[in-house]
Amino acid sequence: DVKVTQSSRYLVKRTGEKVFLECVQDMDHENMFWYRQDPGLGLRLIYFSYDVKMKEKGDIPEGYSVSREKKERFSLILESASTNQTSMYLCASSPTPGTRSIEQYFGPGTRLTVT
Amino acid sequence: AQSVSQHNHHVILSEAASLELGCNYSYGGTVNLFWYVQYPGQHLQLLLKYFSGDPLVKGIKGFEAEFIKSKFSFNLRKPSVQWSDTAEYFCAVKRSSGTYKYIFGTGTRLKVLA
């Protein structure tokens, strides 16, 4: 079974702090994604990565950055946390298109509260 | 821009009632389609997916979905819901080529009354 793990289930940070959210997958997937999930808004893509050191902006990248130094690990960074970044953050991974199994596999999520 | 619409935001049903959740997408090319479910306190997991072939797709826990290309729809159905189906359901679309991105709908919260 694919396993996607996230470093924390719950996190409370203060406004202005630098925040790191870590995600690790164990299935050698090429693609990794960071979403935020807010009630009534569904999942919105922040950033994704299709290879080590490669990244692309999603729909709401402002205020975030990412890092992918190793294939299995994808980090989301909030450079200076703000209260409007209070949300549930979901990490996902998927294999390269061209295989039949291209659905995304999700981690349990990190509920971040910025006070 | 590509988008996914889930018209039902909240649905309340009694046990044994039939379920149909709507999903429409805006992209005109070849797509892959997915339904995910998120049970309370759990992570998102795949219910079913459509790649090609038979437009009627069967998934886990008795769910099925029908891809109607002419209507750009991929509605989720279950003939008889159970209390344990209480969850949030998300439809997602991915273009078959040229992108790594998946577009999600805003979700439908289903509550099944025992």
CSV table of C-alpha atoms in Angstrom, one decimal:
chain,number,residue,atom,x,y,z
A,1,ASP,CA,0.0,0.0,0.0
A,2,VAL,CA,1.1,3.5,-0.8
A,3,LYS,CA,1.8,5.5,2.3
A,4,VAL,CA,2.0,9.3,2.4
A,5,THR,CA,2.9,10.7,5.7
A,6,GLN,CA,2.9,14.2,7.0
A,7,SER,CA,5.1,15.4,9.8
A,8,SER,CA,2.3,16.8,12.0
A,9,ARG,CA,-1.4,16.4,12.4
A,10,TYR,CA,-1.9,19.6,14.3
A,11,LEU,CA,0.3,22.7,14.4
A,12,VAL,CA,-0.2,26.1,16.0
A,13,LYS,CA,2.1,28.9,15.0
A,14,ARG,CA,2.3,32.6,15.6
A,15,THR,CA,1.9,35.3,12.9
A,16,GLY,CA,5.2,36.0,11.2
A,17,GLU,CA,6.8,32.6,12.0
A,18,LYS,CA,8.4,30.5,9.3
A,19,VAL,CA,6.6,27.2,9.1
A,20,PHE,CA,7.7,24.0,7.5
A,21,LEU,CA,5.3,21.2,6.6
A,22,GLU,CA,6.9,17.9,5.6
A,23,CYS,CA,5.6,15.2,3.4
A,24,VAL,CA,7.1,11.8,2.7
A,25,GLN,CA,5.9,9.1,0.3
A,26,ASP,CA,7.2,5.5,0.1
A,27,MET,CA,6.1,4.4,-3.4
A,28,ASP,CA,8.8,6.1,-5.6
A,29,HIS,CA,6.2,8.4,-7.1
A,30,GLU,CA,7.5,11.1,-9.4
A,31,ASN,CA,4.8,13.6,-8.7
A,32,MET,CA,4.0,15.3,-5.4
A,33,PHE,CA,1.4,18.0,-4.6
A,34,TRP,CA,0.5,20.4,-1.8
A,35,TYR,CA,-3.2,21.5,-1.4
A,36,ARG,CA,-5.1,23.4,1.1
A,37,GLN,CA,-8.6,22.4,2.0
A,38,ASP,CA,-11.1,24.9,3.3
A,39,PRO,CA,-14.8,24.4,3.9
A,40,GLY,CA,-16.8,25.2,0.8
A,41,LEU,CA,-13.7,25.7,-1.3
A,42,GLY,CA,-12.7,22.1,-1.8
A,43,LEU,CA,-9.0,21.4,-2.5
A,44,ARG,CA,-6.9,24.1,-4.0
A,45,LEU,CA,-3.5,23.4,-5.4
A,46,ILE,CA,-0.6,25.4,-3.9
A,47,TYR,CA,2.4,23.8,-5.6
A,48,PHE,CA,3.4,20.6,-7.3
A,49,SER,CA,6.6,18.9,-8.3
A,50,TYR,CA,7.1,16.4,-11.1
A,51,ASP,CA,10.7,15.6,-10.3
A,52,VAL,CA,13.5,16.2,-7.8
A,53,LYS,CA,14.3,20.0,-7.7
A,54,MET,CA,11.4,20.7,-10.1
A,55,LYS,CA,8.4,22.6,-9.0
A,56,GLU,CA,5.5,24.5,-10.5
A,57,LYS,CA,3.0,26.9,-9.1
A,58,GLY,CA,-0.5,25.8,-8.6
A,59,ASP,CA,-3.5,28.0,-8.3
A,60,ILE,CA,-2.7,29.8,-5.0
A,61,PRO,CA,1.1,29.9,-4.5
A,62,GLU,CA,1.3,33.3,-2.9
A,63,GLY,CA,2.8,33.2,0.5
A,64,TYR,CA,4.2,29.7,0.1
A,65,SER,CA,7.3,28.1,-1.3
A,66,VAL,CA,8.3,24.4,-1.7
A,67,SER,CA,11.4,22.3,-1.7
A,68,ARG,CA,12.1,18.9,-3.2
A,69,GLU,CA,15.6,17.7,-2.6
A,70,LYS,CA,14.8,14.0,-2.6
A,71,LYS,CA,12.3,12.1,-4.6
A,72,GLU,CA,10.3,10.9,-1.5
A,73,ARG,CA,10.1,14.2,0.3
A,74,PHE,CA,8.2,17.4,-0.5
A,75,SER,CA,8.2,20.3,1.9
A,76,LEU,CA,5.9,23.2,2.0
A,77,ILE,CA,7.2,26.4,3.5
A,78,LEU,CA,5.2,29.4,4.8
A,79,GLU,CA,7.8,32.1,4.8
A,80,SER,CA,5.9,34.4,7.2
A,81,ALA,CA,2.7,32.8,8.5
A,82,SER,CA,-0.4,34.9,8.5
A,83,THR,CA,-3.9,34.2,10.0
A,84,ASN,CA,-5.4,33.7,6.5
A,85,GLN,CA,-3.1,30.7,6.1
A,86,THR,CA,-5.0,28.9,8.9
A,87,SER,CA,-6.2,25.8,7.0
A,88,MET,CA,-5.9,22.0,6.5
A,89,TYR,CA,-2.9,21.2,4.3
A,90,LEU,CA,-2.9,18.0,2.3
A,91,CYS,CA,0.0,16.4,0.6
A,92,ALA,CA,-0.5,13.9,-2.2
A,93,SER,CA,1.6,11.9,-4.6
A,94,SER,CA,1.0,10.1,-7.9
A,95,PRO,CA,3.0,8.1,-10.4
A,96,THR,CA,4.0,9.4,-13.8
A,97,PRO,CA,1.2,9.6,-16.3
A,98,GLY,CA,1.4,6.7,-18.8
A,99,THR,CA,0.6,4.1,-16.2
A,100,ARG,CA,-2.9,3.1,-15.5
A,101,SER,CA,-2.7,3.9,-11.8
A,102,ILE,CA,-2.4,7.6,-11.9
A,103,GLU,CA,-4.8,8.5,-9.1
A,104,GLN,CA,-3.4,10.6,-6.3
A,105,TYR,CA,-2.7,9.2,-2.8
A,106,PHE,CA,-3.2,11.5,0.1
A,107,GLY,CA,-1.6,12.0,3.4
A,108,PRO,CA,-3.7,12.5,6.6
A,109,GLY,CA,-3.4,16.3,6.5
A,110,THR,CA,-1.9,18.9,8.8
A,111,ARG,CA,-4.3,21.3,10.5
A,112,LEU,CA,-2.4,24.5,10.8
A,113,THR,CA,-3.7,27.3,13.0
A,114,VAL,CA,-1.9,30.7,12.9
A,115,THR,CA,-2.7,33.0,15.8
B,1,ALA,CA,-9.8,27.6,-17.4
B,2,GLN,CA,-10.7,24.0,-16.5
B,3,SER,CA,-13.2,23.7,-13.7
B,4,VAL,CA,-15.3,21.1,-11.8
B,5,SER,CA,-18.7,21.8,-10.4
B,6,GLN,CA,-20.4,19.8,-7.7
B,7,HIS,CA,-23.9,21.2,-7.4
B,8,ASN,CA,-24.9,19.6,-4.2
B,9,HIS,CA,-23.0,21.1,-1.3
B,10,HIS,CA,-25.0,19.3,1.5
B,11,VAL,CA,-27.1,16.2,1.2
B,12,ILE,CA,-29.1,14.6,4.0
B,13,LEU,CA,-30.5,11.1,3.4
B,14,SER,CA,-32.1,8.4,5.5
B,15,GLU,CA,-30.5,4.9,5.5
B,16,ALA,CA,-31.5,2.8,2.5
B,17,ALA,CA,-32.3,5.9,0.3
B,18,SER,CA,-30.6,6.1,-3.1
B,19,LEU,CA,-27.8,8.6,-3.7
B,20,GLU,CA,-26.8,10.5,-6.7
B,21,LEU,CA,-24.2,13.3,-6.5
B,22,GLY,CA,-23.6,15.5,-9.5
B,23,CYS,CA,-20.2,16.4,-11.0
B,24,ASN,CA,-19.7,18.4,-14.2
B,25,TYR,CA,-16.4,19.6,-15.7
B,26,SER,CA,-15.6,22.2,-18.3
B,27,TYR,CA,-12.7,20.7,-20.3
B,28,GLY,CA,-13.6,19.5,-23.8
B,29,GLY,CA,-10.7,17.1,-24.4
B,30,THR,CA,-9.9,13.6,-23.1
B,31,VAL,CA,-10.0,13.4,-19.4
B,32,ASN,CA,-9.5,11.0,-16.5
B,33,LEU,CA,-12.2,11.3,-13.8
B,34,PHE,CA,-12.1,10.4,-10.1
B,35,TRP,CA,-14.3,10.4,-7.0
B,36,TYR,CA,-12.7,10.6,-3.6
B,37,VAL,CA,-14.2,10.2,-0.2
B,38,GLN,CA,-13.1,11.7,3.1
B,39,TYR,CA,-14.7,10.1,6.2
B,40,PRO,CA,-14.7,12.1,9.4
B,41,GLY,CA,-11.2,12.4,10.7
B,42,GLN,CA,-9.7,10.3,7.9
B,43,HIS,CA,-7.6,11.1,4.8
B,44,LEU,CA,-8.9,11.3,1.3
B,45,GLN,CA,-9.2,8.0,-0.4
B,46,LEU,CA,-10.2,6.9,-3.9
B,47,LEU,CA,-13.7,5.6,-4.4
B,48,LEU,CA,-13.5,5.0,-8.2
B,49,LYS,CA,-11.8,6.3,-11.3
B,50,TYR,CA,-12.5,6.4,-15.1
B,51,PHE,CA,-9.8,6.2,-17.7
B,52,SER,CA,-11.4,4.8,-20.8
B,53,GLY,CA,-13.8,2.1,-22.0
B,54,ASP,CA,-17.0,1.3,-20.3
B,55,PRO,CA,-18.5,4.6,-19.1
B,56,LEU,CA,-20.1,2.9,-16.1
B,57,VAL,CA,-17.5,2.5,-13.4
B,58,LYS,CA,-17.8,0.5,-10.2
B,59,GLY,CA,-15.9,1.4,-7.1
B,60,ILE,CA,-15.6,0.3,-3.5
B,61,LYS,CA,-18.4,0.0,-1.0
B,62,GLY,CA,-21.1,-0.3,-3.7
B,63,PHE,CA,-20.5,3.0,-5.3
B,64,GLU,CA,-20.7,3.5,-9.1
B,65,ALA,CA,-20.3,6.4,-11.5
B,66,GLU,CA,-21.3,7.0,-15.1
B,67,PHE,CA,-19.3,9.1,-17.5
B,68,ILE,CA,-21.5,10.9,-20.0
B,69,LYS,CA,-19.2,12.6,-22.4
B,70,SER,CA,-21.9,14.6,-24.1
B,71,LYS,CA,-22.9,16.2,-20.8
B,72,PHE,CA,-19.4,16.5,-19.4
B,73,SER,CA,-20.7,14.7,-16.3
B,74,PHE,CA,-19.5,12.0,-14.0
B,75,ASN,CA,-22.2,11.5,-11.4
B,76,LEU,CA,-21.7,9.2,-8.4
B,77,ARG,CA,-24.5,6.8,-7.4
B,78,LYS,CA,-25.3,4.3,-4.7
B,79,PRO,CA,-28.6,2.4,-4.7
B,80,SER,CA,-28.9,2.2,-0.9
B,81,VAL,CA,-26.8,4.3,1.5
B,82,GLN,CA,-25.7,3.4,5.0
B,83,TRP,CA,-25.0,5.5,8.0
B,84,SER,CA,-21.3,4.7,7.5
B,85,ASP,CA,-21.4,6.5,4.1
B,86,THR,CA,-21.5,9.8,6.0
B,87,ALA,CA,-18.6,11.7,4.6
B,88,GLU,CA,-17.4,14.4,2.2
B,89,TYR,CA,-17.2,13.4,-1.5
B,90,PHE,CA,-15.0,15.1,-4.0
B,91,CYS,CA,-15.0,14.8,-7.8
B,92,ALA,CA,-11.7,15.4,-9.6
B,93,VAL,CA,-10.7,15.7,-13.2
B,94,LYS,CA,-7.3,15.4,-14.9
B,95,ARG,CA,-6.6,16.0,-18.5
B,96,SER,CA,-5.3,12.8,-20.0
B,97,SER,CA,-2.1,14.5,-21.4
B,98,GLY,CA,-0.2,17.7,-21.1
B,99,THR,CA,-0.5,18.3,-17.4
B,100,TYR,CA,0.2,16.9,-14.0
B,101,LYS,CA,-2.7,18.9,-12.4
B,102,TYR,CA,-5.9,17.5,-11.0
B,103,ILE,CA,-8.8,19.8,-10.6
B,104,PHE,CA,-11.1,19.2,-7.7
B,105,GLY,CA,-14.7,20.2,-7.1
B,106,THR,CA,-15.7,22.0,-3.9
B,107,GLY,CA,-17.1,18.8,-2.3
B,108,THR,CA,-20.4,17.4,-1.2
B,109,ARG,CA,-21.1,16.7,2.5
B,110,LEU,CA,-23.3,13.7,2.9
B,111,LYS,CA,-25.1,13.0,6.1
B,112,VAL,CA,-26.9,9.7,6.4
B,113,LEU,CA,-29.5,9.4,9.2
B,114,ALA,CA,-29.8,6.1,11.0
